Each structure stands twice: as structure tokens, then as C-alpha cells.
Amino acid sequence: MNLILLGMPGAGKGTQADFIKNKFHIPTISTGAILREVSNSNSLLAKKVRGFLDAGTLVPDEIIVEMLVQRLNEDDCKNGFILDGFPRNLDQAKALENAGIAINNVVFLKISESEIISRMSGRRVHLPSGRSYHIVHNPPKNEGRDDETGEELVLRNDDKPEVIKKRLEVYFQETEPLLDFFINSEIIFDEVDASKNVEDVSNEIFKILT
Ligand code: AP5
């Protein structure tokens, strides 16, 4: 199963990727998580990447595409993978095709802009894994701690209101056109009502994928 999760920032891609990963035993590849790791590292790229993340704009394709293709060619992706956050524009979708990476399913998590704000303001994340929680809707077992590692959860730098606004603008301009691209492709495309609660959304996704 080579799956893409599409949706607005905060639609629940990371949350659902985790459920799918646990059920189907395939890895989640989150480009946002990869880039946050780079931005927190001591590498030459860190400062450059941090600038894009903090501004809410897309990291240039020449930085992310090669990283992503390399990651998808690793052994653990042989039986399938879940892409969370990639592709973000038409060129990235075409880069997957050019790299010979076939996609079977696209699941679009549909939600309104107004819901997004409340979701992001209550979000807490485990930066190393990308696992995300919500203080009300999807709380960790122990407050402020990741369920799997017990490590600290933090607020993301790009979850400030002005950056959220920019991320939404970028979504509508660059990412939303992918919906038509995938609908008109051979890939199986499904839409899920992502405004439902976490469990209902995952049940709906499981129905589609089994
Ligand atoms: P990225 O990390 O990919 O962020 P995003 O797409 O903006 O999506 P989010 O992670 O914010 O949200 P999500 O849909 O995963 O929602 P979540 O499950 O956390 O990208 C960040 C940045 O990296 C970009 O701005 C860009 O700069 C860069 N980047 C990444 N990929 C790139 C690429 N391919 N090319 C170039 N640049 C790239 O849920 C949100 C909250 O809601 C959580 O608190 C959660 O607990 C809660 N929640 C989830 N589901 C529900 C539900 N059903 N009901 C109630 N609450 C829920």
C-alpha cells in the first residue's frame, strides 16, 4: 500500500497516519517531521530550512524532493508507506512519477478553515516522531508526554496565528490543485469528512483501505 494523505494544515494527516501505520505496519514518511528534524540539527541546511518553516512557506523542491525519494527507497518502505505532507505541489507529484514511485491510494481529509484554527491551537507534538496530540480532542495518556517514549510534547513554532494564516494561503495556492490532478489520474482517490472525531475518521479510512 503506497498511500498519500492530503489535506489542509491541521486536517489530521499526522494523527491518522499514526493509526494507519499501526494497523497496516507500514512506515509514515512525514516531510514536515523530516524538515523539523533538519531545522533542529547542526547541519548547514538547518538555518535555511528553519526560515521556511517559521514563515509557513514551502521549502524549495530542490531541498525536499531528493531527501524524500531517498527515504522512500529505504528497505522499510518496500511493502508500502504513508506519505504525510508530500506532495505539496504539482512539481512534487510529478517528481514522484519521475522517480518511478507508484502510488495506489490518495485519501483527502476534508475540513473547513474554521475548524483548523481550534485544532492547531490545541496541538502538542512529539518532535522526533512527528506524533501529534490535542489537549482536548486527542490527549496523551500522561499530560505533556508522548505515549510511546514518555518524552516531552511541545508547541510547534509554526502554530502561531499569523503563520497558520500563511500556511493556509500556501495550501490553497499550491496544494489544493493536487486534488484535480489526482482525481484525473489512475490512482484511487477517496474523500473523508475530517471534521468528525478522530476515531470516526480512522474507521472511515480503514473501510476505504481494506
Ligand atoms: P507539515 O508538518 O506537513 O504541516 P501541515 O501539512 O501544515 O500539517 P500539520 O502537521 O499542521 O497538520 P496535520 O494535518 O498533520 O494535522 P494533525 O494530525 O497534527 O509541514 C510543516 C511545514 O514543513 C510546511 O509549512 C512547510 O514549510 C514544510 N513542508 C512540509 N512538507 C513539505 C513539502 N513536501 N514541500 C515543501 N515544504 C514542506 O492534527 C492537528 C491537530 O488536530 C492535532 O492537535 C490533533 O490532535 C487534532 N486532531 C486531529 N484529528 C482530529 C479530529 N478528527 N478531531 C479533533 N481533533 C483532531
PDB file of C-alpha atoms and ligand atoms in Angstrom:
ATOM      1  CA  MET A   1       0.000   0.000   0.000  1.00  0.00           C
ATOM      2  CA  ASN A   2       1.610   3.248  -1.166  1.00  0.00           C
ATOM      3  CA  LEU A   3      -0.666   5.899   0.233  1.00  0.00           C
ATOM      4  CA  ILE A   4      -0.810   9.697   0.169  1.00  0.00           C
ATOM      5  CA  LEU A   5      -2.748  11.608   2.827  1.00  0.00           C
ATOM      6  CA  LEU A   6      -3.798  15.009   1.530  1.00  0.00           C
ATOM      7  CA  GLY A   7      -5.442  17.838   3.418  1.00  0.00           C
ATOM      8  CA  MET A   8      -5.155  21.347   4.804  1.00  0.00           C
ATOM      9  CA  PRO A   9      -2.616  22.076   7.520  1.00  0.00           C
ATOM     10  CA  GLY A  10      -4.159  20.679  10.712  1.00  0.00           C
ATOM     11  CA  ALA A  11      -6.699  18.456   8.934  1.00  0.00           C
ATOM     12  CA  GLY A  12      -5.424  15.441  10.878  1.00  0.00           C
ATOM     13  CA  LYS A  13      -2.953  13.851   8.429  1.00  0.00           C
ATOM     14  CA  GLY A  14      -0.317  13.126  11.070  1.00  0.00           C
ATOM     15  CA  THR A  15      -2.906  11.814  13.539  1.00  0.00           C
ATOM     16  CA  GLN A  16      -4.448   9.446  11.011  1.00  0.00           C
ATOM     17  CA  ALA A  17      -1.073   8.391   9.602  1.00  0.00           C
ATOM     18  CA  ASP A  18      -0.250   7.022  13.029  1.00  0.00           C
ATOM     19  CA  PHE A  19      -3.428   4.898  13.152  1.00  0.00           C
ATOM     20  CA  ILE A  20      -2.839   3.579   9.626  1.00  0.00           C
ATOM     21  CA  LYS A  21       0.794   2.803  10.418  1.00  0.00           C
ATOM     22  CA  ASN A  22      -0.177   0.774  13.475  1.00  0.00           C
ATOM     23  CA  LYS A  23      -2.893  -1.141  11.644  1.00  0.00           C
ATOM     24  CA  PHE A  24      -1.057  -1.913   8.413  1.00  0.00           C
ATOM     25  CA  HIS A  25       2.541  -1.966   9.724  1.00  0.00           C
ATOM     26  CA  ILE A  26       3.935   0.374   7.129  1.00  0.00           C
ATOM     27  CA  PRO A  27       6.018   3.477   7.895  1.00  0.00           C
ATOM     28  CA  THR A  28       4.803   7.046   7.845  1.00  0.00           C
ATOM     29  CA  ILE A  29       7.006   9.445   5.968  1.00  0.00           C
ATOM     30  CA  SER A  30       6.211  12.966   7.136  1.00  0.00           C
ATOM     31  CA  THR A  31       8.142  15.609   5.242  1.00  0.00           C
ATOM     32  CA  GLY A  32       7.189  18.153   7.915  1.00  0.00           C
ATOM     33  CA  ALA A  33       8.765  15.931  10.603  1.00  0.00           C
ATOM     34  CA  ILE A  34      11.874  15.358   8.457  1.00  0.00           C
ATOM     35  CA  LEU A  35      12.251  19.097   7.914  1.00  0.00           C
ATOM     36  CA  ARG A  36      11.695  19.930  11.591  1.00  0.00           C
ATOM     37  CA  GLU A  37      14.468  17.460  12.436  1.00  0.00           C
ATOM     38  CA  VAL A  38      16.786  19.137   9.906  1.00  0.00           C
ATOM     39  CA  SER A  39      15.919  22.564  11.288  1.00  0.00           C
ATOM     40  CA  ASN A  40      16.827  21.441  14.828  1.00  0.00           C
ATOM     41  CA  SER A  41      20.125  19.896  13.751  1.00  0.00           C
ATOM     42  CA  ASN A  42      23.593  21.434  13.437  1.00  0.00           C
ATOM     43  CA  SER A  43      23.688  20.908   9.683  1.00  0.00           C
ATOM     44  CA  LEU A  44      24.405  23.618   7.127  1.00  0.00           C
ATOM     45  CA  LEU A  45      20.814  23.389   5.944  1.00  0.00           C
ATOM     46  CA  ALA A  46      19.264  23.920   9.374  1.00  0.00           C
ATOM     47  CA  LYS A  47      19.047  27.710   9.335  1.00  0.00           C
ATOM     48  CA  LYS A  48      17.777  27.841   5.775  1.00  0.00           C
ATOM     49  CA  VAL A  49      15.046  25.243   6.426  1.00  0.00           C
ATOM     50  CA  ARG A  50      14.030  26.916   9.694  1.00  0.00           C
ATOM     51  CA  GLY A  51      13.392  30.146   7.789  1.00  0.00           C
ATOM     52  CA  PHE A  52      10.796  28.478   5.570  1.00  0.00           C
ATOM     53  CA  LEU A  53       9.131  26.558   8.410  1.00  0.00           C
ATOM     54  CA  ASP A  54       8.827  29.637  10.616  1.00  0.00           C
ATOM     55  CA  ALA A  55       7.403  31.676   7.733  1.00  0.00           C
ATOM     56  CA  GLY A  56       4.850  28.971   6.841  1.00  0.00           C
ATOM     57  CA  THR A  57       6.053  28.744   3.246  1.00  0.00           C
ATOM     58  CA  LEU A  58       7.131  25.633   1.358  1.00  0.00           C
ATOM     59  CA  VAL A  59      10.734  24.542   1.487  1.00  0.00           C
ATOM     60  CA  PRO A  60      12.076  24.632  -2.108  1.00  0.00           C
ATOM     61  CA  ASP A  61      11.629  21.423  -4.085  1.00  0.00           C
ATOM     62  CA  GLU A  62      15.384  21.034  -4.626  1.00  0.00           C
ATOM     63  CA  ILE A  63      15.841  20.573  -0.871  1.00  0.00           C
ATOM     64  CA  ILE A  64      12.950  18.238  -0.118  1.00  0.00           C
ATOM     65  CA  VAL A  65      12.430  16.079  -3.223  1.00  0.00           C
ATOM     66  CA  GLU A  66      15.784  14.291  -3.166  1.00  0.00           C
ATOM     67  CA  MET A  67      15.532  13.701   0.596  1.00  0.00           C
ATOM     68  CA  LEU A  68      12.089  12.196   0.156  1.00  0.00           C
ATOM     69  CA  VAL A  69      12.959   9.951  -2.792  1.00  0.00           C
ATOM     70  CA  GLN A  70      15.995   8.619  -0.882  1.00  0.00           C
ATOM     71  CA  ARG A  71      13.809   7.891   2.134  1.00  0.00           C
ATOM     72  CA  LEU A  72      11.214   6.030   0.035  1.00  0.00           C
ATOM     73  CA  ASN A  73      13.947   3.832  -1.414  1.00  0.00           C
ATOM     74  CA  GLU A  74      14.891   2.538   2.035  1.00  0.00           C
ATOM     75  CA  ASP A  75      14.074  -1.089   2.887  1.00  0.00           C
ATOM     76  CA  ASP A  76      11.222  -0.423   5.309  1.00  0.00           C
ATOM     77  CA  CYS A  77       9.190   1.182   2.503  1.00  0.00           C
ATOM     78  CA  LYS A  78       9.274  -1.929   0.299  1.00  0.00           C
ATOM     79  CA  ASN A  79       5.857  -3.170   1.458  1.00  0.00           C
ATOM     80  CA  GLY A  80       4.266   0.243   1.439  1.00  0.00           C
ATOM     81  CA  PHE A  81       4.339   3.667   3.052  1.00  0.00           C
ATOM     82  CA  ILE A  82       2.131   6.537   4.103  1.00  0.00           C
ATOM     83  CA  LEU A  83       3.091   9.951   2.771  1.00  0.00           C
ATOM     84  CA  ASP A  84       2.081  12.777   5.103  1.00  0.00           C
ATOM     85  CA  GLY A  85       2.887  16.213   3.704  1.00  0.00           C
ATOM     86  CA  PHE A  86       4.172  15.189   0.287  1.00  0.00           C
ATOM     87  CA  PRO A  87       3.460  16.090  -2.464  1.00  0.00           C
ATOM     88  CA  ARG A  88       2.654  19.733  -1.723  1.00  0.00           C
ATOM     89  CA  ASN A  89       2.543  20.994  -5.307  1.00  0.00           C
ATOM     90  CA  LEU A  90       2.238  19.657  -8.848  1.00  0.00           C
ATOM     91  CA  ASP A  91       6.003  19.540  -9.405  1.00  0.00           C
ATOM     92  CA  GLN A  92       6.431  17.319  -6.349  1.00  0.00           C
ATOM     93  CA  ALA A  93       3.696  14.974  -7.595  1.00  0.00           C
ATOM     94  CA  LYS A  94       5.458  14.750 -10.936  1.00  0.00           C
ATOM     95  CA  ALA A  95       8.794  14.142  -9.177  1.00  0.00           C
ATOM     96  CA  LEU A  96       7.304  11.001  -7.616  1.00  0.00           C
ATOM     97  CA  GLU A  97       6.274   9.772 -11.061  1.00  0.00           C
ATOM     98  CA  ASN A  98       9.714  10.595 -12.485  1.00  0.00           C
ATOM     99  CA  ALA A  99      11.392   8.661  -9.691  1.00  0.00           C
ATOM    100  CA  GLY A 100       9.239   5.624 -10.586  1.00  0.00           C
ATOM    101  CA  ILE A 101       7.408   5.683  -7.251  1.00  0.00           C
ATOM    102  CA  ALA A 102       3.897   4.356  -7.813  1.00  0.00           C
ATOM    103  CA  ILE A 103       1.034   5.496  -5.594  1.00  0.00           C
ATOM    104  CA  ASN A 104      -2.063   3.289  -5.110  1.00  0.00           C
ATOM    105  CA  ASN A 105      -4.334   5.445  -2.972  1.00  0.00           C
ATOM    106  CA  VAL A 106      -4.891   9.083  -2.152  1.00  0.00           C
ATOM    107  CA  VAL A 107      -7.085   9.889   0.842  1.00  0.00           C
ATOM    108  CA  PHE A 108      -8.179  13.525   1.109  1.00  0.00           C
ATOM    109  CA  LEU A 109      -9.090  14.704   4.612  1.00  0.00           C
ATOM    110  CA  LYS A 110     -11.708  17.365   4.021  1.00  0.00           C
ATOM    111  CA  ILE A 111     -12.288  20.046   6.647  1.00  0.00           C
ATOM    112  CA  SER A 112     -13.275  23.709   6.874  1.00  0.00           C
ATOM    113  CA  GLU A 113     -10.864  26.551   7.605  1.00  0.00           C
ATOM    114  CA  SER A 114     -12.701  27.498  10.805  1.00  0.00           C
ATOM    115  CA  GLU A 115     -12.085  24.060  12.386  1.00  0.00           C
ATOM    116  CA  ILE A 116      -8.393  24.273  11.609  1.00  0.00           C
ATOM    117  CA  ILE A 117      -7.679  27.153  13.978  1.00  0.00           C
ATOM    118  CA  SER A 118      -9.005  25.370  17.080  1.00  0.00           C
ATOM    119  CA  ARG A 119      -7.193  22.181  16.157  1.00  0.00           C
ATOM    120  CA  MET A 120      -3.848  23.841  15.726  1.00  0.00           C
ATOM    121  CA  SER A 121      -4.034  25.986  18.828  1.00  0.00           C
ATOM    122  CA  GLY A 122      -4.569  22.871  20.999  1.00  0.00           C
ATOM    123  CA  ARG A 123      -1.957  20.771  19.239  1.00  0.00           C
ATOM    124  CA  ARG A 124       1.066  19.390  21.070  1.00  0.00           C
ATOM    125  CA  VAL A 125       3.711  17.406  19.201  1.00  0.00           C
ATOM    126  CA  HIS A 126       6.479  14.917  19.824  1.00  0.00           C
ATOM    127  CA  LEU A 127       9.113  16.412  17.559  1.00  0.00           C
ATOM    128  CA  PRO A 128      11.343  13.350  16.941  1.00  0.00           C
ATOM    129  CA  SER A 129       8.475  11.151  15.682  1.00  0.00           C
ATOM    130  CA  GLY A 130       6.004  13.755  14.452  1.00  0.00           C
ATOM    131  CA  ARG A 131       3.225  12.236  16.610  1.00  0.00           C
ATOM    132  CA  SER A 132       0.649  14.883  17.383  1.00  0.00           C
ATOM    133  CA  TYR A 133      -1.942  15.221  20.128  1.00  0.00           C
ATOM    134  CA  HIS A 134      -4.647  17.701  21.046  1.00  0.00           C
ATOM    135  CA  ILE A 135      -5.124  18.907  24.608  1.00  0.00           C
ATOM    136  CA  VAL A 136      -8.901  18.317  24.346  1.00  0.00           C
ATOM    137  CA  HIS A 137      -9.699  16.104  21.336  1.00  0.00           C
ATOM    138  CA  ASN A 138      -6.770  13.682  21.385  1.00  0.00           C
ATOM    139  CA  PRO A 139      -4.911  13.993  24.699  1.00  0.00           C
ATOM    140  CA  PRO A 140      -1.809  11.943  25.544  1.00  0.00           C
ATOM    141  CA  LYS A 141      -2.129   9.331  28.309  1.00  0.00           C
ATOM    142  CA  ASN A 142       0.113  11.478  30.545  1.00  0.00           C
ATOM    143  CA  GLU A 143      -0.239  15.229  30.235  1.00  0.00           C
ATOM    144  CA  GLY A 144       2.555  16.811  28.208  1.00  0.00           C
ATOM    145  CA  ARG A 145       4.252  13.441  27.478  1.00  0.00           C
ATOM    146  CA  ASP A 146       4.461  11.293  24.337  1.00  0.00           C
ATOM    147  CA  ASP A 147       2.563   7.981  24.702  1.00  0.00           C
ATOM    148  CA  GLU A 148       5.345   5.834  23.238  1.00  0.00           C
ATOM    149  CA  THR A 149       8.539   7.397  24.548  1.00  0.00           C
ATOM    150  CA  GLY A 150       7.358   9.446  27.540  1.00  0.00           C
ATOM    151  CA  GLU A 151       9.314  12.385  26.102  1.00  0.00           C
ATOM    152  CA  GLU A 152       8.136  15.979  26.333  1.00  0.00           C
ATOM    153  CA  LEU A 153       5.470  17.338  23.961  1.00  0.00           C
ATOM    154  CA  VAL A 154       5.898  20.863  22.611  1.00  0.00           C
ATOM    155  CA  LEU A 155       4.022  23.553  20.705  1.00  0.00           C
ATOM    156  CA  ARG A 156       5.148  23.911  17.114  1.00  0.00           C
ATOM    157  CA  ASN A 157       6.757  27.235  16.146  1.00  0.00           C
ATOM    158  CA  ASP A 158       4.525  27.451  13.081  1.00  0.00           C
ATOM    159  CA  ASP A 159       1.281  27.096  15.070  1.00  0.00           C
ATOM    160  CA  LYS A 160       1.146  30.873  15.720  1.00  0.00           C
ATOM    161  CA  PRO A 161      -1.961  32.574  14.242  1.00  0.00           C
ATOM    162  CA  GLU A 162      -0.061  34.659  11.659  1.00  0.00           C
ATOM    163  CA  VAL A 163       1.922  31.638  10.439  1.00  0.00           C
ATOM    164  CA  ILE A 164      -1.218  29.462  10.287  1.00  0.00           C
ATOM    165  CA  LYS A 165      -2.773  32.117   8.023  1.00  0.00           C
ATOM    166  CA  LYS A 166       0.232  31.958   5.699  1.00  0.00           C
ATOM    167  CA  ARG A 167       0.221  28.141   5.664  1.00  0.00           C
ATOM    168  CA  LEU A 168      -3.432  28.143   4.647  1.00  0.00           C
ATOM    169  CA  GLU A 169      -2.724  30.631   1.837  1.00  0.00           C
ATOM    170  CA  VAL A 170       0.084  28.398   0.588  1.00  0.00           C
ATOM    171  CA  TYR A 171      -2.225  25.368   0.795  1.00  0.00           C
ATOM    172  CA  PHE A 172      -4.911  26.979  -1.375  1.00  0.00           C
ATOM    173  CA  GLN A 173      -2.411  28.272  -3.911  1.00  0.00           C
ATOM    174  CA  GLU A 174      -0.032  25.345  -4.237  1.00  0.00           C
ATOM    175  CA  THR A 175      -1.510  22.178  -2.739  1.00  0.00           C
ATOM    176  CA  GLU A 176      -5.220  22.314  -3.471  1.00  0.00           C
ATOM    177  CA  PRO A 177      -4.660  21.977  -7.259  1.00  0.00           C
ATOM    178  CA  LEU A 178      -3.382  18.468  -6.493  1.00  0.00           C
ATOM    179  CA  LEU A 179      -6.952  17.359  -5.839  1.00  0.00           C
ATOM    180  CA  ASP A 180      -7.858  17.666  -9.526  1.00  0.00           C
ATOM    181  CA  PHE A 181      -4.517  16.184 -10.517  1.00  0.00           C
ATOM    182  CA  PHE A 182      -5.196  13.003  -8.523  1.00  0.00           C
ATOM    183  CA  ILE A 183      -8.923  12.831  -9.334  1.00  0.00           C
ATOM    184  CA  ASN A 184      -7.996  12.816 -13.014  1.00  0.00           C
ATOM    185  CA  SER A 185      -5.265  10.202 -12.564  1.00  0.00           C
ATOM    186  CA  GLU A 186      -5.431   6.382 -12.404  1.00  0.00           C
ATOM    187  CA  ILE A 187      -4.844   6.454  -8.659  1.00  0.00           C
ATOM    188  CA  ILE A 188      -7.751   5.531  -6.366  1.00  0.00           C
ATOM    189  CA  PHE A 189      -8.936   8.814  -4.798  1.00  0.00           C
ATOM    190  CA  ASP A 190     -11.215   8.999  -1.744  1.00  0.00           C
ATOM    191  CA  GLU A 191     -12.503  11.884   0.322  1.00  0.00           C
ATOM    192  CA  VAL A 192     -13.149  11.593   4.045  1.00  0.00           C
ATOM    193  CA  ASP A 193     -15.046  14.003   6.294  1.00  0.00           C
ATOM    194  CA  ALA A 194     -12.195  15.006   8.609  1.00  0.00           C
ATOM    195  CA  SER A 195     -14.402  17.154  10.848  1.00  0.00           C
ATOM    196  CA  LYS A 196     -15.666  14.014  12.632  1.00  0.00           C
ATOM    197  CA  ASN A 197     -13.943  12.774  15.764  1.00  0.00           C
ATOM    198  CA  VAL A 198     -10.568  11.051  15.497  1.00  0.00           C
ATOM    199  CA  GLU A 199     -11.953   7.510  15.798  1.00  0.00           C
ATOM    200  CA  ASP A 200     -14.733   8.011  13.244  1.00  0.00           C
ATOM    201  CA  VAL A 201     -12.258   9.436  10.755  1.00  0.00           C
ATOM    202  CA  SER A 202      -9.894   6.494  11.173  1.00  0.00           C
ATOM    203  CA  ASN A 203     -12.738   3.985  10.870  1.00  0.00           C
ATOM    204  CA  GLU A 204     -13.772   5.605   7.621  1.00  0.00           C
ATOM    205  CA  ILE A 205     -10.184   5.450   6.332  1.00  0.00           C
ATOM    206  CA  PHE A 206      -9.835   1.784   7.344  1.00  0.00           C
ATOM    207  CA  LYS A 207     -13.027   0.958   5.424  1.00  0.00           C
ATOM    208  CA  ILE A 208     -11.534   2.546   2.332  1.00  0.00           C
ATOM    209  CA  LEU A 209      -8.192   0.794   2.671  1.00  0.00           C
ATOM    210  CA  THR A 210      -9.391  -2.746   3.463  1.00  0.00           C
TER     211      THR A 210
HETATM  212  P1  AP5 B   1       3.646  19.726   7.973  1.00  0.00           P
HETATM  213  O1  AP5 B   1       4.295  19.282   9.200  1.00  0.00           O
HETATM  214  O2  AP5 B   1       3.395  18.763   6.880  1.00  0.00           O
HETATM  215  O3  AP5 B   1       2.340  20.509   8.368  1.00  0.00           O
HETATM  216  P2  AP5 B   1       0.892  20.634   7.699  1.00  0.00           P
HETATM  217  O4  AP5 B   1       0.608  19.987   6.419  1.00  0.00           O
HETATM  218  O5  AP5 B   1       0.722  22.089   7.728  1.00  0.00           O
HETATM  219  O6  AP5 B   1       0.041  19.775   8.552  1.00  0.00           O
HETATM  220  P3  AP5 B   1       0.049  19.707  10.067  1.00  0.00           P
HETATM  221  O7  AP5 B   1       1.164  18.825  10.546  1.00  0.00           O
HETATM  222  O8  AP5 B   1      -0.016  21.084  10.636  1.00  0.00           O
HETATM  223  O9  AP5 B   1      -1.350  19.059  10.341  1.00  0.00           O
HETATM  224  P4  AP5 B   1      -1.912  17.596  10.166  1.00  0.00           P
HETATM  225  O10 AP5 B   1      -2.831  17.548   9.015  1.00  0.00           O
HETATM  226  O11 AP5 B   1      -0.823  16.565  10.242  1.00  0.00           O
HETATM  227  O12 AP5 B   1      -2.805  17.549  11.475  1.00  0.00           O
HETATM  228  P5  AP5 B   1      -2.576  16.829  12.875  1.00  0.00           P
HETATM  229  O13 AP5 B   1      -2.788  15.358  12.734  1.00  0.00           O
HETATM  230  O14 AP5 B   1      -1.319  17.282  13.515  1.00  0.00           O
HETATM  231  O15 AP5 B   1       4.503  20.910   7.299  1.00  0.00           O
HETATM  232  C1  AP5 B   1       5.071  21.945   8.079  1.00  0.00           C
HETATM  233  C2  AP5 B   1       5.950  22.805   7.195  1.00  0.00           C
HETATM  234  O16 AP5 B   1       7.011  21.997   6.631  1.00  0.00           O
HETATM  235  C3  AP5 B   1       5.263  23.430   5.974  1.00  0.00           C
HETATM  236  O17 AP5 B   1       4.644  24.640   6.303  1.00  0.00           O
HETATM  237  C4  AP5 B   1       6.463  23.620   5.032  1.00  0.00           C
HETATM  238  O18 AP5 B   1       7.231  24.749   5.397  1.00  0.00           O
HETATM  239  C5  AP5 B   1       7.299  22.393   5.299  1.00  0.00           C
HETATM  240  N1  AP5 B   1       6.989  21.244   4.414  1.00  0.00           N
HETATM  241  C6  AP5 B   1       6.440  20.056   4.772  1.00  0.00           C
HETATM  242  N2  AP5 B   1       6.308  19.257   3.719  1.00  0.00           N
HETATM  243  C7  AP5 B   1       6.796  19.942   2.658  1.00  0.00           C
HETATM  244  C8  AP5 B   1       6.925  19.646   1.278  1.00  0.00           C
HETATM  245  N3  AP5 B   1       6.504  18.475   0.777  1.00  0.00           N
HETATM  246  N4  AP5 B   1       7.444  20.593   0.462  1.00  0.00           N
HETATM  247  C9  AP5 B   1       7.856  21.783   0.956  1.00  0.00           C
HETATM  248  N5  AP5 B   1       7.755  22.136   2.251  1.00  0.00           N
HETATM  249  C10 AP5 B   1       7.232  21.226   3.095  1.00  0.00           C
HETATM  250  O19 AP5 B   1      -3.851  17.414  13.661  1.00  0.00           O
HETATM  251  C11 AP5 B   1      -3.899  18.761  14.044  1.00  0.00           C
HETATM  252  C12 AP5 B   1      -4.475  18.870  15.468  1.00  0.00           C
HETATM  253  O20 AP5 B   1      -5.850  18.467  15.460  1.00  0.00           O
HETATM  254  C13 AP5 B   1      -3.782  17.954  16.481  1.00  0.00           C
HETATM  255  O21 AP5 B   1      -3.756  18.605  17.700  1.00  0.00           O
HETATM  256  C14 AP5 B   1      -4.685  16.719  16.544  1.00  0.00           C
HETATM  257  O22 AP5 B   1      -4.608  16.048  17.782  1.00  0.00           O
HETATM  258  C15 AP5 B   1      -6.059  17.321  16.305  1.00  0.00           C
HETATM  259  N6  AP5 B   1      -6.963  16.432  15.585  1.00  0.00           N
HETATM  260  C16 AP5 B   1      -6.638  15.600  14.549  1.00  0.00           C
HETATM  261  N7  AP5 B   1      -7.733  14.943  14.114  1.00  0.00           N
HETATM  262  C17 AP5 B   1      -8.784  15.415  14.851  1.00  0.00           C
HETATM  263  C18 AP5 B   1     -10.182  15.134  14.857  1.00  0.00           C
HETATM  264  N8  AP5 B   1     -10.730  14.258  13.998  1.00  0.00           N
HETATM  265  N9  AP5 B   1     -10.967  15.806  15.737  1.00  0.00           N
HETATM  266  C19 AP5 B   1     -10.419  16.697  16.608  1.00  0.00           C
HETATM  267  N10 AP5 B   1      -9.100  16.992  16.664  1.00  0.00           N
HETATM  268  C20 AP5 B   1      -8.283  16.353  15.791  1.00  0.00           C
END
